[in-house]
Tab-separated table of C-alpha atoms in Angstrom:
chain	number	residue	atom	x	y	z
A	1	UNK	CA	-2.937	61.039	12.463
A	2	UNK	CA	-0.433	63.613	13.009
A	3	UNK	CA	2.627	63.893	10.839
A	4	UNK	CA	4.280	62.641	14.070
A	5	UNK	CA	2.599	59.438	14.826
A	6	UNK	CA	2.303	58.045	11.295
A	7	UNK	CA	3.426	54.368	11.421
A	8	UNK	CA	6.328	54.663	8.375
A	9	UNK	CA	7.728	57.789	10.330
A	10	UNK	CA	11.390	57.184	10.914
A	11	UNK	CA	11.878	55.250	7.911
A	12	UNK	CA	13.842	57.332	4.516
A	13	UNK	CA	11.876	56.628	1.430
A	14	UNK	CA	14.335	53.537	0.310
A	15	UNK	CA	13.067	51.674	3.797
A	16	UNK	CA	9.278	52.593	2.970
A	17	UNK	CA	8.875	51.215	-0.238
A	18	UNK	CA	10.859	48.003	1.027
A	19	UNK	CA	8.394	47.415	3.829
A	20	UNK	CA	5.728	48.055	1.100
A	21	UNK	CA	6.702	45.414	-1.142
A	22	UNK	CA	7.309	42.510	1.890
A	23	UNK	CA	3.242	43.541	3.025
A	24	UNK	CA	2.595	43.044	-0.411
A	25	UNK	CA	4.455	39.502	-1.152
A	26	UNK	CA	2.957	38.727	2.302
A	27	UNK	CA	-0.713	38.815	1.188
A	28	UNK	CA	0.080	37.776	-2.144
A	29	UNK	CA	1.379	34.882	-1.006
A	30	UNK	CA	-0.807	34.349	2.545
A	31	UNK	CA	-3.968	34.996	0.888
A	32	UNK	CA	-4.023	31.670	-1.787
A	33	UNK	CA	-2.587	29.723	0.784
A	34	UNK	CA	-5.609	30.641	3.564
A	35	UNK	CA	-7.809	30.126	0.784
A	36	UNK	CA	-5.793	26.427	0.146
A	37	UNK	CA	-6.039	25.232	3.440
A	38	UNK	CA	-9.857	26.578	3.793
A	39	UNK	CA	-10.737	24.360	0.503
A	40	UNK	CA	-8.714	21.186	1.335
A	41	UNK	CA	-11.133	18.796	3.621
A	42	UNK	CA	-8.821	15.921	4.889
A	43	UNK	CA	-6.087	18.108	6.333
A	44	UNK	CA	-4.865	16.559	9.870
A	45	UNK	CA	-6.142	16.332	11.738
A	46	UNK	CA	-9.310	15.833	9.533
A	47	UNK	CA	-7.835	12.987	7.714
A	48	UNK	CA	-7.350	10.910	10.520
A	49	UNK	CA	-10.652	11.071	11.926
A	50	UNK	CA	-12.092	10.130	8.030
A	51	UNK	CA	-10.491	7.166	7.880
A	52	UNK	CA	-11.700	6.214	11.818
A	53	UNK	CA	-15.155	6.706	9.994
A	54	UNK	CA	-14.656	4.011	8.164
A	55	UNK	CA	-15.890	5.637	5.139
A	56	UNK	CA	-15.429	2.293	3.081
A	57	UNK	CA	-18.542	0.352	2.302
A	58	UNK	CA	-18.395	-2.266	4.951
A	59	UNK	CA	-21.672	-4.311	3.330
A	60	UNK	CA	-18.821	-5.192	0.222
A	61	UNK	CA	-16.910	-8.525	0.850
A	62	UNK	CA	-13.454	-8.272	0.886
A	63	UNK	CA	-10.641	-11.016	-0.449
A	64	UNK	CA	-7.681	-11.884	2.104
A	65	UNK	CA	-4.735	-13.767	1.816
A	66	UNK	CA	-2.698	-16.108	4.890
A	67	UNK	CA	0.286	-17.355	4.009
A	68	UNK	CA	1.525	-20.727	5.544
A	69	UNK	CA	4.130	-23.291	5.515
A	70	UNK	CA	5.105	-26.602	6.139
A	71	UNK	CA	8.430	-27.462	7.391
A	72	UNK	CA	10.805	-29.963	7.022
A	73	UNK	CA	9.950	-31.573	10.705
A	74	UNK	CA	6.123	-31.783	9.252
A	75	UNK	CA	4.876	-28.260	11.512
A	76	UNK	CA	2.289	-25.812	9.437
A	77	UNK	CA	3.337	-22.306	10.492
A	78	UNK	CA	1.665	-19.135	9.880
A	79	UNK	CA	3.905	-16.879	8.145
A	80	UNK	CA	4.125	-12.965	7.809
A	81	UNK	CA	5.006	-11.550	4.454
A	82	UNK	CA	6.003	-8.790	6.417
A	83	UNK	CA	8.904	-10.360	8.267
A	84	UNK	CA	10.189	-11.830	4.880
A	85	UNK	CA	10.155	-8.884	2.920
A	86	UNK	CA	10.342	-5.591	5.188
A	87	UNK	CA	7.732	-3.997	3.475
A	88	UNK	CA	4.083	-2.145	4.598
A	89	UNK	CA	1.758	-5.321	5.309
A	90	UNK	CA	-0.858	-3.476	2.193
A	91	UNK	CA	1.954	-4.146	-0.328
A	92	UNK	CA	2.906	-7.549	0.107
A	93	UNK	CA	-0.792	-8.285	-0.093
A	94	UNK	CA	-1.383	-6.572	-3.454
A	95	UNK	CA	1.466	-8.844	-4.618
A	96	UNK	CA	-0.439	-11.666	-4.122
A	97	UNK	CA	-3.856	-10.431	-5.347
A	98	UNK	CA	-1.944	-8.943	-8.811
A	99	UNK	CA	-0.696	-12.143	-8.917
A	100	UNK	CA	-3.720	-14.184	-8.837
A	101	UNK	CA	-5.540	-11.924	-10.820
A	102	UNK	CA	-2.571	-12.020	-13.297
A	103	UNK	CA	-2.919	-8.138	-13.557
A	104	UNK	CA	1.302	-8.407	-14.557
A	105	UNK	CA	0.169	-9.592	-17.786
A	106	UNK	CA	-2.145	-6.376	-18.374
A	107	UNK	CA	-0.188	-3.742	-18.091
A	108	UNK	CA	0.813	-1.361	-20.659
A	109	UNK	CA	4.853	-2.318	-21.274
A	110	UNK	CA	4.588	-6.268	-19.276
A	111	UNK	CA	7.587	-7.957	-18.711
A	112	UNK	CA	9.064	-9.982	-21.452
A	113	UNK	CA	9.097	-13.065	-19.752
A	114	UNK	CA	5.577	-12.286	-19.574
A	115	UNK	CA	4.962	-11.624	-22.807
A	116	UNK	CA	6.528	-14.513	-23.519
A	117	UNK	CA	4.530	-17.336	-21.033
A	118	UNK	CA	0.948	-15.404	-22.370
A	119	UNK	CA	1.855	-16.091	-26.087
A	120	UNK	CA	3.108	-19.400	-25.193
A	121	UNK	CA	-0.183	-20.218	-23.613
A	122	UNK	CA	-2.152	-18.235	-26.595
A	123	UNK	CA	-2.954	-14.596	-24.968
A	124	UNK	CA	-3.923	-13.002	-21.705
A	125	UNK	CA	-7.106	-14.462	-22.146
A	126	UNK	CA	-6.045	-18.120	-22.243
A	127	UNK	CA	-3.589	-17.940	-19.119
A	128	UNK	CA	-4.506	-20.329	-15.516
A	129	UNK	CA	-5.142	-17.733	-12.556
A	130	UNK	CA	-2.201	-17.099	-10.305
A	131	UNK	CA	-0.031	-17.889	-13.439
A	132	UNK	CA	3.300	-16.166	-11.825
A	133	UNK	CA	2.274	-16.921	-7.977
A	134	UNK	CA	4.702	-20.050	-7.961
A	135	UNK	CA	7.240	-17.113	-8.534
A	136	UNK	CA	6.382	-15.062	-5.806
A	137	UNK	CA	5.628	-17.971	-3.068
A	138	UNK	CA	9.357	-19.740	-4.258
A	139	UNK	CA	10.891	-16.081	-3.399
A	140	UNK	CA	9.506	-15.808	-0.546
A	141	UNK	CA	10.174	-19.384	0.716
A	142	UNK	CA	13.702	-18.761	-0.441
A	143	UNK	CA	14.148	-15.588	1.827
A	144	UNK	CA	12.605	-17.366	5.034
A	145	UNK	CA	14.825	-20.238	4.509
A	146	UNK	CA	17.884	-18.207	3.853
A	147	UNK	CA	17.439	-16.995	7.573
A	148	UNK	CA	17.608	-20.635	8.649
A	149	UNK	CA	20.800	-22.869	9.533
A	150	UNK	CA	20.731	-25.624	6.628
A	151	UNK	CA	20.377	-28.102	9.080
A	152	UNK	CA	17.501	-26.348	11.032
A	153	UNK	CA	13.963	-28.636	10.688
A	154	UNK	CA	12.498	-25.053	10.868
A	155	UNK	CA	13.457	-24.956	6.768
A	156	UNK	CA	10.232	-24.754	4.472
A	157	UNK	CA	9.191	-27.415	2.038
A	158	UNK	CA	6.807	-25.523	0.780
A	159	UNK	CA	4.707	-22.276	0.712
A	160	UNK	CA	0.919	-22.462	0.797
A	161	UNK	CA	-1.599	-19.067	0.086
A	162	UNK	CA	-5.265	-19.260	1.183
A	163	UNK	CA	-7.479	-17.164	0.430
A	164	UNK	CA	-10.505	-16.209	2.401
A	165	UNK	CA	-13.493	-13.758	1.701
A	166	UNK	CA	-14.668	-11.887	4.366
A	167	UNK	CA	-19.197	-11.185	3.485
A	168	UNK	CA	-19.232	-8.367	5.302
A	169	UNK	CA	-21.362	-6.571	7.321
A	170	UNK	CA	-20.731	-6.102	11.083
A	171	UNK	CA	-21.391	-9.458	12.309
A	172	UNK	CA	-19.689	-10.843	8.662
A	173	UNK	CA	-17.870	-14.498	8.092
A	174	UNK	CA	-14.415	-13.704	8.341
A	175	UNK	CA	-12.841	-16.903	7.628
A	176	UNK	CA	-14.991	-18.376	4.610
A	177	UNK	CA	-12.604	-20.014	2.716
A	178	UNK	CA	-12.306	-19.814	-1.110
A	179	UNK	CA	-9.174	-21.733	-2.705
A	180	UNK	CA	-5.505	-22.068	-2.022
A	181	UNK	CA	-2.173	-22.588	-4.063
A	182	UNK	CA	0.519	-24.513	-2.806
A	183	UNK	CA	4.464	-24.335	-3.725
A	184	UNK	CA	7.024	-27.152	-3.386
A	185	UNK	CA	10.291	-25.475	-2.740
């Protein structure tokens, strides 16, 4: 190149060593992130097509939960944890499994109340299954029925939770029912 077409011509020495330092923050800080995005494997739209994979073993059974009530006219209805609590459908489901499993109880720092209800009932060990569900099902019957007129026959008696296990496989049993725990409001 001639001392006429060199690219930094134009620029005083100040302006030079300016556009020298942004080329250099640009690689240093381009290069780690091309090498970032080149490592990571379930960046969109990757991800999305993983989980349409189903990458999850679909020979493994798999618990559910439906929760139902019974009104005051008699009526069973199906009810969606989602509608009473406003939450993502996944959550209000581990609510229920934790609390059937009694997984409250064996956590690092539990609840003192829970502490409390295991000791009276001599340890983790020695507690019935779904030993705080009655909580959960009265809260929730208490939220649908707080909706309600008090003089609507749409008002809940009581909560019921059944749980189903799904065998799996394609052609699986969905609807192979296990046990089920009922709540008078």
């Amino acid at each position: 190149m001639t001392e006429d077409t060199r690219p930094l011509d134009g620029y005083d020495e100040g302006d030079r060593r300016v556009l020298v330092r942004y080329a250099a923050l640009t690689t240093a800080l381009f290069v780690p992130l091309l090498f970032a995005f080149a490592g990571v494997r379930n960046l969109y739209p990757f991800a999305a097509s993983n989980m349409m994979l189903g990458i999850r073993d679909t020979e493994i059974g798999r618990d559910y939960y439906v929760l139902r009530g019974e009104t005051i006219s008699g009526e069973t209805i199906d009810l969606p944890a989602i509608q009473l609590t406003n939450a993502l459908t996944g959550r209000n489901w581990s609510l229920v499994s934790t609390a059937v499993e009694n997984k409250s109880f064996k956590i690092r720092s539990p609840h003192p109340a829970n502490v409390r209800l295991a000791a009276a009932f001599g340890g983790i060990d020695k507690l019935p299954g779904a030993a705080r569900l009655d909580d959960l099902l009265r809260a929730w019957g208490t939220i649908y029925n707080s909706r309600l007129p008090t003089s609507s026959n749409q008002r809940l008696t009581s909560l019921r939770v059944d749980k189903y296990r799904w065998e799996g496989g394609v052609n699986g049993q969905y609807d192979r029912f296990v046990e089920s725990w009922r709540t008078v409001l």
